[in-house]
PDB file of C-alpha atoms in Angstrom:
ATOM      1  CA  UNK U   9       0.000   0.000   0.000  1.00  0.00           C
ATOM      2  CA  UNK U  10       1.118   3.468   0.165  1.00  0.00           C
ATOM      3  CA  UNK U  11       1.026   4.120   3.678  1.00  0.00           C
ATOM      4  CA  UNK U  12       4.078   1.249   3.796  1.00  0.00           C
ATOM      5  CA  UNK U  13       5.478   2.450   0.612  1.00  0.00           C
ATOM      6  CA  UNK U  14       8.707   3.959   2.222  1.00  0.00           C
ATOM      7  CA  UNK U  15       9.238   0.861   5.107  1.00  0.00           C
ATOM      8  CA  UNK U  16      11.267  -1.949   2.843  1.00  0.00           C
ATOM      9  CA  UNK U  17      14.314  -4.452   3.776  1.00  0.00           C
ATOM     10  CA  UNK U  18      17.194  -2.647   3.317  1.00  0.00           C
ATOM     11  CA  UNK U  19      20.696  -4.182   4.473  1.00  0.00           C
ATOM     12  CA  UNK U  20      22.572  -2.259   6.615  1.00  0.00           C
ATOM     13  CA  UNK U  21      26.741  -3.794   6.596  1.00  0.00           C
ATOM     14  CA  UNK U  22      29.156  -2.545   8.559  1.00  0.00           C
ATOM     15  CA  UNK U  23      32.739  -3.338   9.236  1.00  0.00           C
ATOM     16  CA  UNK U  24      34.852  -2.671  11.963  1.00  0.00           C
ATOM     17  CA  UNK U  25      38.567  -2.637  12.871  1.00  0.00           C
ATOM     18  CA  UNK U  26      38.923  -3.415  16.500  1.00  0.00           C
ATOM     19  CA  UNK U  27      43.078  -2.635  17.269  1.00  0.00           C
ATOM     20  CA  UNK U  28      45.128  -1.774  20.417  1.00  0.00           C
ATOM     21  CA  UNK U  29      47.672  -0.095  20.299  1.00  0.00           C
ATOM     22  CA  UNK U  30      50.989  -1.584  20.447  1.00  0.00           C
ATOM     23  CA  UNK U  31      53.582  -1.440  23.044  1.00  0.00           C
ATOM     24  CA  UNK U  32      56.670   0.542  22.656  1.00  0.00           C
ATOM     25  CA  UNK U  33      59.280  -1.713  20.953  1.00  0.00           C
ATOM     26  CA  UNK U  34      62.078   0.359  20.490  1.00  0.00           C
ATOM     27  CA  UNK U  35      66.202  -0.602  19.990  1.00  0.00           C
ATOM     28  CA  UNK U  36      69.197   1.062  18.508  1.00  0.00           C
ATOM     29  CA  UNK U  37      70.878  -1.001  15.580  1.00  0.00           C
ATOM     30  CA  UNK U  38      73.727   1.201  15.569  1.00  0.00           C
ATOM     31  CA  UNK U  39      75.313  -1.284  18.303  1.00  0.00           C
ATOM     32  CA  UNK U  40      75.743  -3.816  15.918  1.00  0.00           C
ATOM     33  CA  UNK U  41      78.162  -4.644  13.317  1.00  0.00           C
ATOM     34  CA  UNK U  42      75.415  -7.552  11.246  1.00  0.00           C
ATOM     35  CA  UNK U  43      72.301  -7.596  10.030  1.00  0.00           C
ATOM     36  CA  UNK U  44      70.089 -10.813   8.753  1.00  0.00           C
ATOM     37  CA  UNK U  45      67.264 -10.779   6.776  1.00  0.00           C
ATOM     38  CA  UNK U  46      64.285 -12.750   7.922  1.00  0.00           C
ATOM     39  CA  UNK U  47      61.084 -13.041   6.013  1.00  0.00           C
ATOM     40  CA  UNK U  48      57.922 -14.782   7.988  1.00  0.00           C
ATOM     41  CA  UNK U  49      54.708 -15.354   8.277  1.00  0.00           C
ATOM     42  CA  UNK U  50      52.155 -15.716  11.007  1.00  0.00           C
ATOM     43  CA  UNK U  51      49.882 -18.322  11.425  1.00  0.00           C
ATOM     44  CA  UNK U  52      46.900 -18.483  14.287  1.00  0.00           C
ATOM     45  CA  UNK U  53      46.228 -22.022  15.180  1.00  0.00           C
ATOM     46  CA  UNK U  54      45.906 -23.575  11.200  1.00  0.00           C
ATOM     47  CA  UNK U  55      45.080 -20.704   9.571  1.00  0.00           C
ATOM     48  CA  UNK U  56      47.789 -18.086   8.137  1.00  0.00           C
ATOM     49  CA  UNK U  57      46.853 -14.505   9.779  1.00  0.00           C
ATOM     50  CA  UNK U  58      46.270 -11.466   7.923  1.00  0.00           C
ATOM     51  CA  UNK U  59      46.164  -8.631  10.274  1.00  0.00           C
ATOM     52  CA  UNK U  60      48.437  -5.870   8.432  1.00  0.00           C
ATOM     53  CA  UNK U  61      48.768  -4.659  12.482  1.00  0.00           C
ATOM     54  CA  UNK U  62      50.329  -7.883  13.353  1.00  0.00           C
ATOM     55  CA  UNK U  63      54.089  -6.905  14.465  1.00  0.00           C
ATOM     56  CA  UNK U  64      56.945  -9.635  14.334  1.00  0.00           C
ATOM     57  CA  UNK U  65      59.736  -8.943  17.250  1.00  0.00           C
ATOM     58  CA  UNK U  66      63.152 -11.071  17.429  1.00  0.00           C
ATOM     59  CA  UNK U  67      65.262 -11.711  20.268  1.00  0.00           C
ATOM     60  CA  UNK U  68      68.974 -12.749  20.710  1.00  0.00           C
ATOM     61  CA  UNK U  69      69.721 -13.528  24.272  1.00  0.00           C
ATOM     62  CA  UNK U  70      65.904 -11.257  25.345  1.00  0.00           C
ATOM     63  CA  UNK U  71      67.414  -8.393  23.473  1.00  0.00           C
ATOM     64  CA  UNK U  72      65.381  -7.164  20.945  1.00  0.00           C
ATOM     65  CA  UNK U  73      66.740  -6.893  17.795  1.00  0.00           C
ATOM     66  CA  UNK U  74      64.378  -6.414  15.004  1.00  0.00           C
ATOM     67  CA  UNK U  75      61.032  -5.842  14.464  1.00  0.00           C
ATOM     68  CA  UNK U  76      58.407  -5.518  11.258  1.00  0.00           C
ATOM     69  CA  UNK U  77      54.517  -5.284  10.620  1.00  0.00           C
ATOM     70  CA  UNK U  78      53.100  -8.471   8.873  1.00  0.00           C
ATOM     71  CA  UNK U  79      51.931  -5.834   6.108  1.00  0.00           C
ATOM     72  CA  UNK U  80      53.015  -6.778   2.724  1.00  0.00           C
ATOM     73  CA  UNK U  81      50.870  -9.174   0.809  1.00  0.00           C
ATOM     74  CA  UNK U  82      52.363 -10.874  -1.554  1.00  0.00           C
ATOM     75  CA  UNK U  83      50.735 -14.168  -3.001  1.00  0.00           C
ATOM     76  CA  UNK U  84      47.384 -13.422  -1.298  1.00  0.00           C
ATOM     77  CA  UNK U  85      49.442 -13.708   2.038  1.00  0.00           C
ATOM     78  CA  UNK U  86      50.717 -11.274   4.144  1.00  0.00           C
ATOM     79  CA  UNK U  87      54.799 -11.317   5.323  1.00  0.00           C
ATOM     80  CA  UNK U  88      56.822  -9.368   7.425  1.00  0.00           C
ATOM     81  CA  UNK U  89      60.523  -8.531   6.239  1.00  0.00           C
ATOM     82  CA  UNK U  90      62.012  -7.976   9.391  1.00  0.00           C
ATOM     83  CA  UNK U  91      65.975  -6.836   9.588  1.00  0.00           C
ATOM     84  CA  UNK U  92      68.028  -8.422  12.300  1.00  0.00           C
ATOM     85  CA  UNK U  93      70.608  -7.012  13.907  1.00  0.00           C
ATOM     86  CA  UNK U  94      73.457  -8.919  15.293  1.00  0.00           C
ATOM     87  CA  UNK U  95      77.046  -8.830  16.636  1.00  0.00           C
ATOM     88  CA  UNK U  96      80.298 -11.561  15.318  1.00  0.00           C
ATOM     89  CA  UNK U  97      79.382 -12.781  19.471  1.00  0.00           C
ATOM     90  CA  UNK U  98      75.503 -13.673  18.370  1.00  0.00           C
ATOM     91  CA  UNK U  99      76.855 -15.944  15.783  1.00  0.00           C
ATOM     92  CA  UNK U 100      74.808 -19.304  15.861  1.00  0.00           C
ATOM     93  CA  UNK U 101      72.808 -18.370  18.934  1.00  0.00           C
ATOM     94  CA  UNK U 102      69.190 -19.026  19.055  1.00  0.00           C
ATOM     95  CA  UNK U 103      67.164 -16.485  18.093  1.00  0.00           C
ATOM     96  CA  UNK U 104      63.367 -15.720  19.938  1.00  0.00           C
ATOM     97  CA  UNK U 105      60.579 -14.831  18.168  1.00  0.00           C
ATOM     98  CA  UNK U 106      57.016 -12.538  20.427  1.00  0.00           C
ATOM     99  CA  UNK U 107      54.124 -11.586  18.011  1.00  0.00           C
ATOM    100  CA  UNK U 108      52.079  -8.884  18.623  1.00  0.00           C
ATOM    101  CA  UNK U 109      48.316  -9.777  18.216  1.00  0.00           C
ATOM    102  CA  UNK U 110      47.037  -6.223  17.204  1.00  0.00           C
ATOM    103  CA  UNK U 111      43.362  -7.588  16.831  1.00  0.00           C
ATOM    104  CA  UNK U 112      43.462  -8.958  20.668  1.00  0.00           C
ATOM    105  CA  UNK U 113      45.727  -6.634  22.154  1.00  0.00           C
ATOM    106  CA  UNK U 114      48.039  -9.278  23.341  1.00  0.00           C
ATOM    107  CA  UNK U 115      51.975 -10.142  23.237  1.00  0.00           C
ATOM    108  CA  UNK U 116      52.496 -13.895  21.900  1.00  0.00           C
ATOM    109  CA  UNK U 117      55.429 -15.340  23.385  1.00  0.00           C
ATOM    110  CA  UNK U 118      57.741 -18.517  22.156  1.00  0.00           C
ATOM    111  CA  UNK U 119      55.812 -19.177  18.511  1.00  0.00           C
ATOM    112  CA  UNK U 120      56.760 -22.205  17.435  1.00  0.00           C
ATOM    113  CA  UNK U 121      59.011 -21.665  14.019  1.00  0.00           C
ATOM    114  CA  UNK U 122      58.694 -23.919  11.007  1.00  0.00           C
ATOM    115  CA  UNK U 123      60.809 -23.437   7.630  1.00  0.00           C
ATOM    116  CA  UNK U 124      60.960 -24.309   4.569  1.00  0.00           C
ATOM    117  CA  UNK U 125      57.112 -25.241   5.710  1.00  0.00           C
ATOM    118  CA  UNK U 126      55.216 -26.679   8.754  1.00  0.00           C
ATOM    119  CA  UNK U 127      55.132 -30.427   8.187  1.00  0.00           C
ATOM    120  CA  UNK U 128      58.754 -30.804   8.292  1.00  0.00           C
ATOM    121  CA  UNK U 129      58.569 -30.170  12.119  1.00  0.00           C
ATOM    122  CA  UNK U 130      59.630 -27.299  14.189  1.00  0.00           C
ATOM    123  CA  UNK U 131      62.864 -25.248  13.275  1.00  0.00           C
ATOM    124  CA  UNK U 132      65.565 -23.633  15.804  1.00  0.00           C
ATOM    125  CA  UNK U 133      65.963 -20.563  14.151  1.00  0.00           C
ATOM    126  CA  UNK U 134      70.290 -19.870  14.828  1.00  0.00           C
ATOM    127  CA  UNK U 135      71.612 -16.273  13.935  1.00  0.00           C
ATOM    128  CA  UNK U 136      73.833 -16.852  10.541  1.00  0.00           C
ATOM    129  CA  UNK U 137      74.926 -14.650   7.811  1.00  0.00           C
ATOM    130  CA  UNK U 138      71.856 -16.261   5.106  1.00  0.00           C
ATOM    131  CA  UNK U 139      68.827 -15.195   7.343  1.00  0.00           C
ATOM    132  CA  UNK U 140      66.119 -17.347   6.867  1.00  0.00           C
ATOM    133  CA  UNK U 141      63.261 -17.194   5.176  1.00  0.00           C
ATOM    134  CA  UNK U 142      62.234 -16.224   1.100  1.00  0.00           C
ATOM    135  CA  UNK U 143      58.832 -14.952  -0.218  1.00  0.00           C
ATOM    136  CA  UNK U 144      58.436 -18.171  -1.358  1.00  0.00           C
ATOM    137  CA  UNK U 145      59.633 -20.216   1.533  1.00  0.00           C
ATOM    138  CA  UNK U 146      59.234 -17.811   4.883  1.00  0.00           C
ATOM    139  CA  UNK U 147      59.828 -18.774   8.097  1.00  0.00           C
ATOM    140  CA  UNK U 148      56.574 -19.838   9.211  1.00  0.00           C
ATOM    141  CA  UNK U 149      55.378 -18.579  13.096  1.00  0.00           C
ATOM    142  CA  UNK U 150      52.614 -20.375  14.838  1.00  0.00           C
ATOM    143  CA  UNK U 151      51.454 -18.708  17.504  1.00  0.00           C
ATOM    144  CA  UNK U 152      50.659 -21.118  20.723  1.00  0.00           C
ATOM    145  CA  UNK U 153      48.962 -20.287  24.199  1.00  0.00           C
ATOM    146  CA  UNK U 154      52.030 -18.293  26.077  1.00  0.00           C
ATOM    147  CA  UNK U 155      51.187 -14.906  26.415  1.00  0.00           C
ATOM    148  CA  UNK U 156      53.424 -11.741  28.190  1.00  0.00           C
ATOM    149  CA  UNK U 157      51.128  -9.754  30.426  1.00  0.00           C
ATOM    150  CA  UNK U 158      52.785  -7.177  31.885  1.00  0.00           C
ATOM    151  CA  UNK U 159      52.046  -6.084  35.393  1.00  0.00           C
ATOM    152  CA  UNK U 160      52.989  -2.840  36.991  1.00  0.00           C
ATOM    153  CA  UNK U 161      53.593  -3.530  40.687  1.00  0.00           C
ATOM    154  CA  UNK U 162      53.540  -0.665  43.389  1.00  0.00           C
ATOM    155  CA  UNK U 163      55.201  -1.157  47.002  1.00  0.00           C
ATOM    156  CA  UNK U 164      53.317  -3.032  49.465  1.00  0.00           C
ATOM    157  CA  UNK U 165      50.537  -5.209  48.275  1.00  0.00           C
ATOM    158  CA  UNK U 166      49.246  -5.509  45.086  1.00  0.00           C
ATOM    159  CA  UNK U 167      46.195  -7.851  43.267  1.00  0.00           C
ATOM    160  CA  UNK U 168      46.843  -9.792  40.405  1.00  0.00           C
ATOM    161  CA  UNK U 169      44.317 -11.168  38.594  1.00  0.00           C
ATOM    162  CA  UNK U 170      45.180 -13.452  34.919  1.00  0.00           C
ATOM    163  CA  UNK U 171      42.437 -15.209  32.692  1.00  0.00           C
ATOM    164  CA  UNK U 172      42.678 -18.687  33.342  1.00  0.00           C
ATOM    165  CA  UNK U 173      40.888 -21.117  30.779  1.00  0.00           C
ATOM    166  CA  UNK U 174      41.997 -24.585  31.419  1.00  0.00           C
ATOM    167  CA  UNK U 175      39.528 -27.184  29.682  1.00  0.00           C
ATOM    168  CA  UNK U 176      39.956 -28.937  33.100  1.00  0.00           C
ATOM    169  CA  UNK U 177      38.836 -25.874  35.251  1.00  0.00           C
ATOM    170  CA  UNK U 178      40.622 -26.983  37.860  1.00  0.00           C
ATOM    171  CA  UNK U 179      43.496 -25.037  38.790  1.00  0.00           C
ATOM    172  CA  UNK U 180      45.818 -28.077  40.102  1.00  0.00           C
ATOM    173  CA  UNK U 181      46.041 -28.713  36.611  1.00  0.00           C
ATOM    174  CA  UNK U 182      45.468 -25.483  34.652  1.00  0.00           C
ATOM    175  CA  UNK U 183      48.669 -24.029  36.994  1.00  0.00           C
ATOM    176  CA  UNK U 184      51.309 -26.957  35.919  1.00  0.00           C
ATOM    177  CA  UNK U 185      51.701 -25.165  32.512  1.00  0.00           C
ATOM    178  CA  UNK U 186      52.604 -21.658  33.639  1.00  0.00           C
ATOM    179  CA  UNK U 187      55.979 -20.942  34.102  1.00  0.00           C
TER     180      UNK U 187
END
């Protein structure tokens, strides 16, 4: 009728980008005589991620040396091309990998690392002069369940409270996995 004339279905789609922002993460490469080239890519559980906000951070010995945003898509996948920096001392050390989660506001610690792709089993990823990683072979990070929460602590007494889900709900078990 033409009372109703004006009332139809009319879809309504929105999208939204839900970030935090990322903690300060910053180092001076001018200390250091090397750099390595390392070219990765994150996966979440089975599924490569593709959150250009992503950030890829690598340690020597809990110093960080390098970071770079997962934000170049090449091949329908997104990489990061991080830069390394590294002294003749680092040589053949293991090297750490934390991923910033951008979409969950969270710091993933101790990704598993894969290369030249994840069924040949997990990779110790060693400083050396080749880097690791190529757009068509990257070193492959799977982010597991360890995650850095920092906690600013004031004299006296302070409350801490973590999220805790264990499947077993119990926290005699739940508690054997944290470190």
């Amino acid at each position: 009728s033409q009372e109703t004339a004006w009332c139809y279905g009319e879809r309504l789609t929105l999208n939204n980008k839900v970030t935090a922002e990322a903690p300060e993460m910053n180092f001076d490469p001018t200390g250091f005589e090397n750099v390595m080239s390392v070219t990765a890519k994150v996966y979440l559980e089975n599924h490569a991620a593709y959150d250009e906000e992503d950030i890829i951070c690598a340690y020597i010995d809990n110093e960080l040396r390098g970071i770079a945003p997962c934000d170049h898509w090449i091949s329908n996948q997104a990489l990061a091309f991080l830069s390394v920096f590294y002294s003749e001392s680092d040589a053949s050390k293991t090297m750490d990998f934390k991923i910033w989660d951008a979409s969950r506001g969270i710091m993933v610690s101790s990704p598993m690392t894969y290369w030249p792709d994840i069924q040949g089993g997990a990779t110790e990823v060693l400083v050396r002069d080749e880097g690791w990683g190529t757009v068509f072979e990257p070193l492959i990070l799977q982010m597991g369940r360890v995650v850095d929460v920092p906690v600013d602590l004031v004299a006296g007494w302070n409350w801490i409270s973590l999220p805790f889900n264990h499947p077993d709900h119990t926290a005699s078990e739940g508690w054997t996995e944290w470190q």
